[in-house]
Coordinates of C-alpha atoms in Angstrom, one line a residue:
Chain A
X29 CA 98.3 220.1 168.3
X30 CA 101.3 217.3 167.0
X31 CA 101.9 218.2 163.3
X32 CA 100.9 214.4 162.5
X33 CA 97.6 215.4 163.2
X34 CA 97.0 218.1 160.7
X35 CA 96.7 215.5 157.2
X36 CA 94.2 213.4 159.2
X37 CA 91.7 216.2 159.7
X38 CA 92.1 217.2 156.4
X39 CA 91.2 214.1 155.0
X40 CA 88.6 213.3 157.4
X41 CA 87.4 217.3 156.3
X42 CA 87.0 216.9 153.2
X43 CA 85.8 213.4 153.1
X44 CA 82.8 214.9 155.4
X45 CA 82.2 218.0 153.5
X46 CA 81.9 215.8 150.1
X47 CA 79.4 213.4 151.8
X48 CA 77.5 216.2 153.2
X49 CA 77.2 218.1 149.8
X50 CA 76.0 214.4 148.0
X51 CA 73.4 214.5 151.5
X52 CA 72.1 217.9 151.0
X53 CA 71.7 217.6 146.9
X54 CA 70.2 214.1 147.4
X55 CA 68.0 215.9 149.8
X56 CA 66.9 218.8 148.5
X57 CA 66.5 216.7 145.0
X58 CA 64.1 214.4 146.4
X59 CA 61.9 217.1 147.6
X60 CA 62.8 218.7 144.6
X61 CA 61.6 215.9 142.1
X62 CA 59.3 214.6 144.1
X63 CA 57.0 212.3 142.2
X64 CA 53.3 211.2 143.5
X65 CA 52.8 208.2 144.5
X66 CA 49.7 206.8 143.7
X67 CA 47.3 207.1 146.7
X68 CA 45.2 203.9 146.5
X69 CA 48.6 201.9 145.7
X70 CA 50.0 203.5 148.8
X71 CA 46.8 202.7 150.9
X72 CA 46.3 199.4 149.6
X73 CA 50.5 198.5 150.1
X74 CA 49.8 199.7 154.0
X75 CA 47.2 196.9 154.2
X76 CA 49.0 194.2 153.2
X77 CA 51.0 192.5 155.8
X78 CA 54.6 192.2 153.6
X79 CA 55.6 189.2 154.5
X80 CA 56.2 189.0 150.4
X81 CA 55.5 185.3 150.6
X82 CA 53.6 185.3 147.0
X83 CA 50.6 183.5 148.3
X84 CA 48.8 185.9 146.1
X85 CA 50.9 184.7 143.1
X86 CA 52.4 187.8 142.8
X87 CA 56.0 188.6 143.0
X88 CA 55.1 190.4 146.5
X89 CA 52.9 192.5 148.3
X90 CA 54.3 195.5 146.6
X91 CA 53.7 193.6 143.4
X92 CA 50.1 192.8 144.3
X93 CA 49.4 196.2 145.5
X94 CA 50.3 197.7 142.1
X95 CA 48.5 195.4 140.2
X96 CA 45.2 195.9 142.3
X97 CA 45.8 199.6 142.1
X98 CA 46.0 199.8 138.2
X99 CA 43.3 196.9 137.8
X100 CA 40.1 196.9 140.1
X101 CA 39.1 193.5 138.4
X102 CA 41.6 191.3 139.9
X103 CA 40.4 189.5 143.1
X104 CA 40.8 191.4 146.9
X105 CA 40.6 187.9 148.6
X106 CA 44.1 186.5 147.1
X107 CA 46.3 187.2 150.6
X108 CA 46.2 184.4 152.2
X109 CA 48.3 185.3 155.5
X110 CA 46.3 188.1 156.1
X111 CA 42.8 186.4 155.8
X112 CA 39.4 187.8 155.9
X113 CA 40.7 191.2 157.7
X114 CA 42.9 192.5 154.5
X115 CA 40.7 191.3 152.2
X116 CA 37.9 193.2 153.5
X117 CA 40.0 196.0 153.9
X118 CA 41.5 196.0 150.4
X119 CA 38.1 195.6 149.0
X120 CA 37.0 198.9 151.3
X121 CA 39.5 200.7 149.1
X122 CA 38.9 199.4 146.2
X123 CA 35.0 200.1 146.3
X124 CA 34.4 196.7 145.8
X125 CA 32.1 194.2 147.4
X126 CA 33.9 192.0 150.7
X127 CA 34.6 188.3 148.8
X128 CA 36.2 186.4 152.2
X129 CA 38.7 183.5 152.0
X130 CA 38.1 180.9 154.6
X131 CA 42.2 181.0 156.4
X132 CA 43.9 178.0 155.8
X133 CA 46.6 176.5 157.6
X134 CA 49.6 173.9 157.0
X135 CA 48.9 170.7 158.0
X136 CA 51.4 167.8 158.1
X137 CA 50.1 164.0 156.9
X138 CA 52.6 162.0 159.2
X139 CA 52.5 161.4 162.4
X140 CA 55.6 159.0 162.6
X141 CA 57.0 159.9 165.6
X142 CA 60.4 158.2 166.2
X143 CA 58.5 156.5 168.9
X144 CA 56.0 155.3 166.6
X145 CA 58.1 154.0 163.5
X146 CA 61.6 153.4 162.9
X147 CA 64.6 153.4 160.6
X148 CA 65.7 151.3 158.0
X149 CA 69.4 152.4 157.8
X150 CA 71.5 154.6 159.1
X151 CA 71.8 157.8 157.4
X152 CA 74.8 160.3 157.1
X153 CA 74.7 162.4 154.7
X154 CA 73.5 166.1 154.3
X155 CA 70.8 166.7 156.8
X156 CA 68.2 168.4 154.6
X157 CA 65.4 166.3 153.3
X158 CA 66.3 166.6 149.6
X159 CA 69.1 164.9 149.8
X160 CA 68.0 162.2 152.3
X161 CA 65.3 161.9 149.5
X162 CA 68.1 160.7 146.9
X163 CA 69.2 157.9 149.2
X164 CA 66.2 155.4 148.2
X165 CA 63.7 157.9 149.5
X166 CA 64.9 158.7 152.6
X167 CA 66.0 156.7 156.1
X168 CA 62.7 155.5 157.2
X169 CA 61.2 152.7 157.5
X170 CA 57.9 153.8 156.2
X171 CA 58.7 155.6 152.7
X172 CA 56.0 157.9 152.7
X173 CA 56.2 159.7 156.0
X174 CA 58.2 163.0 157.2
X175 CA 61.8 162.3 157.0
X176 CA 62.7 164.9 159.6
X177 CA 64.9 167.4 158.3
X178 CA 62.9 169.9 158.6
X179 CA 63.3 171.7 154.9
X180 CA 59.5 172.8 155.9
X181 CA 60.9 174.9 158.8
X182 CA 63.4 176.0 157.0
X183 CA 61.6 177.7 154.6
X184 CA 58.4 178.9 157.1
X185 CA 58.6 182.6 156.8
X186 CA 57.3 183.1 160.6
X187 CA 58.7 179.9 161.7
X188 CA 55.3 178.7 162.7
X189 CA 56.6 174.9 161.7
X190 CA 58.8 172.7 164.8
X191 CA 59.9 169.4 164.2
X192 CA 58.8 166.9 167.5
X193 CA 59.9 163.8 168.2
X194 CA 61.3 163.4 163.9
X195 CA 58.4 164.9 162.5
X196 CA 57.2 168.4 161.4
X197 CA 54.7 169.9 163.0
X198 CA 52.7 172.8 162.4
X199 CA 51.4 175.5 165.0
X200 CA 48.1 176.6 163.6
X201 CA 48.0 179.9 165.9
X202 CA 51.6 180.7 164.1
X203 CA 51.1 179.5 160.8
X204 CA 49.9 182.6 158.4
X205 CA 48.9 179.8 155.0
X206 CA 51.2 180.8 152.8
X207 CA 51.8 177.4 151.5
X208 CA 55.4 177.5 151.1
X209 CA 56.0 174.5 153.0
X210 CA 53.5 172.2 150.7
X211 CA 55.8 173.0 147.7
X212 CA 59.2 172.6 149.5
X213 CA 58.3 169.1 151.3
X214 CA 60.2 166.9 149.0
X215 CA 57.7 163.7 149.6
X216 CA 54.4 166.2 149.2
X217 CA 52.8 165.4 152.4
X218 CA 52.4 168.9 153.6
X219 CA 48.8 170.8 152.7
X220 CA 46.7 173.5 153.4
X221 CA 43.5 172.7 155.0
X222 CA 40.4 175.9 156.1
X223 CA 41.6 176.6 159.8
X224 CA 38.5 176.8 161.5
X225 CA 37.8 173.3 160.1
X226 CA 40.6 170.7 161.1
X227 CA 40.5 167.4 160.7
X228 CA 43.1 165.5 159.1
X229 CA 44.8 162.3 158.0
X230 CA 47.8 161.8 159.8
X231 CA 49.6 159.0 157.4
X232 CA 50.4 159.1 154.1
X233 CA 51.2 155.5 153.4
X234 CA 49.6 154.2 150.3
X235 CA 51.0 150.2 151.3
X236 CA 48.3 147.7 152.3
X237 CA 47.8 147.6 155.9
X238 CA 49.7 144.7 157.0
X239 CA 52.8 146.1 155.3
X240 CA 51.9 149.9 156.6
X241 CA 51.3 148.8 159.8
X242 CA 54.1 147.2 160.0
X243 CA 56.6 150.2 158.7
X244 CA 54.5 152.6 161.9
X245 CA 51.9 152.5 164.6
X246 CA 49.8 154.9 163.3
X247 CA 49.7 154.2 159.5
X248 CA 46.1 153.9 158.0
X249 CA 45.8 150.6 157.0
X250 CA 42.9 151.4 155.1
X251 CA 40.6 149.3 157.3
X252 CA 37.5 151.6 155.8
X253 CA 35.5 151.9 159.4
X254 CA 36.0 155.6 158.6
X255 CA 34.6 155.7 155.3
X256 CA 31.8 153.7 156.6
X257 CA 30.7 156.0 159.8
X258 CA 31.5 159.3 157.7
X259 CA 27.5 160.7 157.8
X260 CA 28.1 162.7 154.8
X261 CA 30.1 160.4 152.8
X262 CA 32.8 162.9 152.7
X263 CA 36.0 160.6 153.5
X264 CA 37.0 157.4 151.0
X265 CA 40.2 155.2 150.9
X266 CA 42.3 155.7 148.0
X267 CA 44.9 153.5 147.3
X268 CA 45.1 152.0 150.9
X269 CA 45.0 155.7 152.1
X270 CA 41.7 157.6 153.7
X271 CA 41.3 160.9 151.9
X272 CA 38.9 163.6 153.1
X273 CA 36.7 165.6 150.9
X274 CA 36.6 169.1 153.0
X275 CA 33.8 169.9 150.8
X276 CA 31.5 167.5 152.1
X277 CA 32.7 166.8 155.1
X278 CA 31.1 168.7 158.3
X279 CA 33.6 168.1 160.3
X280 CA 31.5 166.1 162.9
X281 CA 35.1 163.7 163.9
X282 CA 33.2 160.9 164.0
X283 CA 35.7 159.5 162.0
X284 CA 38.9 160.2 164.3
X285 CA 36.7 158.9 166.7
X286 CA 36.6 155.2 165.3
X287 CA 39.7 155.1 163.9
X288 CA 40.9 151.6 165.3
X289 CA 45.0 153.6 164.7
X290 CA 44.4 156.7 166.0
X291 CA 45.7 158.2 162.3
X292 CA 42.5 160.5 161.9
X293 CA 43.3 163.7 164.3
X294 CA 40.5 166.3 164.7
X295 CA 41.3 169.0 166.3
X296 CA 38.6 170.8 167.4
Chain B
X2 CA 91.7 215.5 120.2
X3 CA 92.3 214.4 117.1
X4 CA 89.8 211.8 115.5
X5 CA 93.3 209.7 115.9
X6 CA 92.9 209.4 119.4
X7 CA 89.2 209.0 119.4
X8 CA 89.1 206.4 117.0
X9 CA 92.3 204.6 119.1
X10 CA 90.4 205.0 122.3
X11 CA 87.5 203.8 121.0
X12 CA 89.4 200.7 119.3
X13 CA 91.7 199.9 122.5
X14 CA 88.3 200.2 125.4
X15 CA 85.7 198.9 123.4
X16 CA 87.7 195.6 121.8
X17 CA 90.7 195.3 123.5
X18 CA 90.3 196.1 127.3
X19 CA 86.4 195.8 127.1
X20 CA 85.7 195.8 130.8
X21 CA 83.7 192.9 131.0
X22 CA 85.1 190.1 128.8
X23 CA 88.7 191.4 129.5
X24 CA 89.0 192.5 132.3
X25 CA 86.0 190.5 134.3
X26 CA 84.8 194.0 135.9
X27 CA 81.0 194.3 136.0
X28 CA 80.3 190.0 135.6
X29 CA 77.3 190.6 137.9
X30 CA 75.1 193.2 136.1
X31 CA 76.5 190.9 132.6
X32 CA 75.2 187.6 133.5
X33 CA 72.0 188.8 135.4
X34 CA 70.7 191.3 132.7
X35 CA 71.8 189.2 129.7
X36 CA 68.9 187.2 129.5
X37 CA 67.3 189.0 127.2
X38 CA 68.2 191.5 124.2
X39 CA 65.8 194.1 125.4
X40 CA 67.0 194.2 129.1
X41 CA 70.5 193.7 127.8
X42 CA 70.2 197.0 125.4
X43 CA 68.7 198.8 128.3
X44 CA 71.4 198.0 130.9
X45 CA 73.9 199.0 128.4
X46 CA 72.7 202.1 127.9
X47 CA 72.4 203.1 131.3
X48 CA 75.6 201.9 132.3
X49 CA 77.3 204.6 129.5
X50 CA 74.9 207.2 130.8
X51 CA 76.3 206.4 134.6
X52 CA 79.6 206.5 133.3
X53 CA 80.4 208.8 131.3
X54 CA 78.5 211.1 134.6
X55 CA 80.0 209.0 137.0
X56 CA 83.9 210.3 135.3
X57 CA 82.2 214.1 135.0
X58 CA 81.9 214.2 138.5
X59 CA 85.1 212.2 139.6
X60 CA 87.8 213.5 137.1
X61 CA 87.5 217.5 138.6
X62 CA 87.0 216.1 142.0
X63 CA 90.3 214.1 141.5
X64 CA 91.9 216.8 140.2
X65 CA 90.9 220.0 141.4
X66 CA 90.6 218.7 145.1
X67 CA 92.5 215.8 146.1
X68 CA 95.7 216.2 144.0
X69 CA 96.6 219.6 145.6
X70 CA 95.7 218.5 148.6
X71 CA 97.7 215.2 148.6
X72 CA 95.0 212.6 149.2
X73 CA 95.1 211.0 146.3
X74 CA 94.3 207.8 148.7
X75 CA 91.1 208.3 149.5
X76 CA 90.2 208.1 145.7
X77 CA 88.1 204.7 146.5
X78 CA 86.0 205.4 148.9
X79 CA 85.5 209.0 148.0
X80 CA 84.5 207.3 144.1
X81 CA 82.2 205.5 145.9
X82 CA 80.2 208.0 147.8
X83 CA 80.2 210.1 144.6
X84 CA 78.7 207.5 142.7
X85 CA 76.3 206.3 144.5
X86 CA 75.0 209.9 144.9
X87 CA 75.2 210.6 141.9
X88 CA 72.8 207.4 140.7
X89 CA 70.7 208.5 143.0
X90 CA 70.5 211.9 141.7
X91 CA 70.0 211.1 138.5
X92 CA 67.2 208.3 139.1
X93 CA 65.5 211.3 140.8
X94 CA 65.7 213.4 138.0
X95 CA 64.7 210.8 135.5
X96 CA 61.8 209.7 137.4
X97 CA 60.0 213.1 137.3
X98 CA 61.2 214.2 133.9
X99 CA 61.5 210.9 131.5
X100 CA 59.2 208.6 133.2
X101 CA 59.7 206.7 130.3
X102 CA 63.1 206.2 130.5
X103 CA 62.8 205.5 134.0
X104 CA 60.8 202.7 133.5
X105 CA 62.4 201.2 130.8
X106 CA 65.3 201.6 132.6
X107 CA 63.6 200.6 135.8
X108 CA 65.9 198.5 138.3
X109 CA 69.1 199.0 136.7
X110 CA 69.7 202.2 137.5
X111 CA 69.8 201.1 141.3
X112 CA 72.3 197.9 140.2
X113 CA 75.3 200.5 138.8
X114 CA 75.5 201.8 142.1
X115 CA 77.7 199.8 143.4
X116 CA 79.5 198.1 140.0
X117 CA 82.7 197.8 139.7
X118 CA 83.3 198.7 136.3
X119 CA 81.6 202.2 137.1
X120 CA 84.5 202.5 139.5
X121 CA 87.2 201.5 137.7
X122 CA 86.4 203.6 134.6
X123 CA 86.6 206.6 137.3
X124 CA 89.8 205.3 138.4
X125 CA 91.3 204.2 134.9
X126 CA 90.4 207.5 132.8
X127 CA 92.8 209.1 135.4
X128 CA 95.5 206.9 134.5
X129 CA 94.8 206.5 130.6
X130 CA 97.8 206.9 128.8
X131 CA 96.0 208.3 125.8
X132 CA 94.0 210.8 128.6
X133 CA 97.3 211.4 130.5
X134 CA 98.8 212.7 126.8
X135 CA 95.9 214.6 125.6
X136 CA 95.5 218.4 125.1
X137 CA 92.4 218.4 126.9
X138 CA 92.6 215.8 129.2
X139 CA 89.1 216.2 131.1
X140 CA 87.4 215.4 127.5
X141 CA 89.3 213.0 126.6
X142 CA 88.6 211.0 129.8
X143 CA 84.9 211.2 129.2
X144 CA 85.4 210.1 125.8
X145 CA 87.5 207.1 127.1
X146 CA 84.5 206.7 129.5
X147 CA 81.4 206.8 126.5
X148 CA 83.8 204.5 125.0
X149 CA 84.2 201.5 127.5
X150 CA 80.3 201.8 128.1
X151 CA 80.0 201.0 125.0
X152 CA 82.4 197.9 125.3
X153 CA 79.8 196.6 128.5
X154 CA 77.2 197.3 125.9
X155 CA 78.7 195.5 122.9
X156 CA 79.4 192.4 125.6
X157 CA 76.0 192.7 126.7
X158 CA 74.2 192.6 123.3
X159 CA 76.7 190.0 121.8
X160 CA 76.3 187.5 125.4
X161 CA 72.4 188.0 125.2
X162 CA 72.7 186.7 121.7
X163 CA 74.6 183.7 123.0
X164 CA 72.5 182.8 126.1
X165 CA 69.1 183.0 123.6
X166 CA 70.4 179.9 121.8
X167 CA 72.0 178.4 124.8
X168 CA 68.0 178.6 126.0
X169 CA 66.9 176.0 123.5
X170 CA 70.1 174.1 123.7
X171 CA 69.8 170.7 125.4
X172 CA 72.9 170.8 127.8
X173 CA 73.8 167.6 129.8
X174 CA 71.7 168.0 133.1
X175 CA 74.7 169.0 135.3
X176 CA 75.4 172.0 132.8
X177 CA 71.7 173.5 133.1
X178 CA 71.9 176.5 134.3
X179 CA 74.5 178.6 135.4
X180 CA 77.3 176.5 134.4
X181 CA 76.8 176.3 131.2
X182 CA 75.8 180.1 131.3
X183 CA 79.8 180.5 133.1
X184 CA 81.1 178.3 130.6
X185 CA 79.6 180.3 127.3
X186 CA 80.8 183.4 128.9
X187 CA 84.3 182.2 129.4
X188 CA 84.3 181.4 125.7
X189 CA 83.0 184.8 124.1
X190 CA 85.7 186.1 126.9
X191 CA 88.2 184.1 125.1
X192 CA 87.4 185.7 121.8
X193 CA 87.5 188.5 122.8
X194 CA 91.0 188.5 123.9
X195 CA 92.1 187.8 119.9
X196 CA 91.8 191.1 120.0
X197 CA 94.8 191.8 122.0
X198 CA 97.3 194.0 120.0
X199 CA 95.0 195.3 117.1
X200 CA 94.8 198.7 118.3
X201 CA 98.3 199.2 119.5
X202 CA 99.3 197.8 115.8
X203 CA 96.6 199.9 114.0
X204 CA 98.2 203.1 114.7
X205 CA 101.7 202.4 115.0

């Protein structure tokens, strides 16, 4: 063996052996000092789905699974993504009776397509939507719609939101309600609707109809055939804007059905 | 060692090269714990615990392994792995024994891992001019070690004072935040280094 050799395996000797003995001592210490966990925190962490998206309102799911474990008062139902299946499990562990939450899922109140509205200027700045928001609210010609930068995907913890054609869209199979998207959308058009009952407004243009129609193809222009087929008087317009009440309504889609802009999409 | 030395070693690490506002080692652990004075106390304290450890472990490793052996070079990454053990360890050990103390310590023991100024206090007492010169040199450096703890702890406790008033200050919007957080710190930083030259004077 070259004599060169002889200080590198010493080094790399000892280095090894030192690591090893911090290994072993780390090791045999956590065997040694092992400390319980506690077993219902430990069940109830295994149920939740840790995506830590704080849905719950809790820093996380390790966060919500400690404070259900130490408090059998707080709520089983409050994970969203995870939907009737954790809550009934958590409530299985925590003796408690099964309170479901209906799943809800993102839904996007635009459907300005670039092929159904267009721009007002040209825009060249940061491609985010916060900061196309600072430039007079964005480059559109209707000022209330999706501008198209997708901060919403961005932020989608399962990328369950695309954007098509310049606007977001949501895939409701993907899409686990966690509601980050309605907080990050800088013009607040994003919201969580029940899953199993979809039917929303697709404009959120509160300018009177001949101005709205106008700025996109598929603005409402608050024409009110909807509110008056609506059988349970469960969708009104509000400034120049249809709004659903999803308590009342039974979602029947009557009212996408009459819409004379094809701005009510049910989707059934 | 004379209560000279302790008291100049105390002087020189905790006012004049106080690790943080000094010698900027450590800024991450001082301006993310120094919101408030509790958290700020707590860090402190485990930050001496980790260091004066951290320098019982190093110092005889140092000298009783790598000197004779000439590899004095792999003193990083070597401080490193011993370190971060040793945190580790010790974590352990307070979990089962002082719960308490654990949690009250909680996630700071994890965050000296990897600091800089636990490193560098490994690396400095080695080079300490008063440690270098002392009788017994292995307590000396643990006393040099106790001793710049406490400077991270006197920085933490005096910037948590400072960012409790810069909470209900009214800073021009641009300044919110962080920069005016940066900007405060620079200041007490600047302070600090009036110190420069006390110690050395002190004892002439």
């Amino acid at each position: 063996m070259p004599e060169y050799f002889i200080p590198i395996l010493i080094a790399v000797g000892v280095i090894t052996a030192i690591g090893l003995a911090c290994a072993v001592i780390l090791v045999v210490a956590s065997k040694f000092f092992a400390v319980k966990v506690d077993e219902k925190y430990a069940a109830l962490r295994d149920c939740l789905p840790g995506v830590n998206c704080g849905a719950c309102g809790y820093a996380g799911c390790d966060s919500y699974a400690a404070a259900l474990a130490e408090n059998s008062s707080i709520a089983t139902n409050l994970c969203i993504p995870g939907g009737a299946i954790v809550a009934a499990q958590l409530a299985e562990i925590m003796g408690v009776d099964v309170t479901t939450t209906s799943k809800k899922t993102a839904s996007v109140h635009c459907n300005g397509t670039c092929d159904n509205t267009d721009i007002k200027a040209n825009y060249q700045g940061i491609h985010t939507c916060r900061a196309a928001m600072l430039t007079y609210g964005g480059n559109g010609l209707c000022n209330y719609g999706c501008l198209g930068y997708g901060d919403c995907a961005e932020v989608c913890p399962v990328d369950a939101i695309s954007l098509v054609n310049g606007v977001a869209v949501v895939d409701i199979d993907t899409c686990i309600g966690c509601g980050i998207c309605t907080k990050t959308c800088p013009k607040g058009i994003i919201s969580m609707i029940d899953t199993d009952k979809r039917v929303s407004i697709k404009c959120s243009n509160k300018e009177k109809g001949a101005v709205s129609r106008k700025e996109c193809k598929v603005a409402c222009i608050g024409c009110k055939k909807c509110e008056a087929t609506c059988p349970t008087d469960a969708i009104s317009v509000v400034d120049n804007l249809a709004v659903i009440d999803y308590d009342k309504c039974i979602y029947c889609g009557k009212c996408a059905h009459v819409c004379p802009m094809n701005t009510i999409h049910s989707e059934k | 060692m004379d209560f000279k030395t302790f008291v100049f070693i105390l002087m020189t690490s905790v006012l004049v090269n106080n690790y943080v506002l000094t010698q900027f080692l450590g800024i991450c652990p001082f301006l993310g714990v120094s919101k408030k004075l509790n958290q700020a106390t707590g860090m402190g304290v485990a930050v001496i615990f980790v260091m004066v450890l951290a320098t019982a472990a190093t110092w005889p490793i140092q000298n009783l392994i790598l000197v004779p052996l000439k590899l004095d070079y792999l003193q990083t990454i070597l401080f490193i792995l011993v370190i971060a053990s040793l945190v580790q360890l010790v974590e352990m050990i307070l979990k089962k024994f002082l719960p308490s103390l654990h949690a009250s310590l909680g996630v700071y023991l994890p965050l000296i891992t990897t600091n800089c100024a636990v490193l560098a206090v490994c690396k400095n007492s080695l080079t300490n001019e008063s440690v270098a010169s002392s009788a017994a040199p292995f307590v000396t450096a643990l006393v040099y070690a106790f001793a710049c703890g406490l400077g991270f702890l006197l920085a933490m406790v005096l910037f948590a004072g400072v960012r409790s008033v810069i909470e209900h200050s009214k800073p021009p919007r641009c300044f919110e935040g962080v920069p005016i957080t940066l900007i405060a710190a620079s200041i007490v930083a600047l302070a600090f280094s009036g110190f420069g030259g006390i110690a050395e004077n002190l004892f002439k």
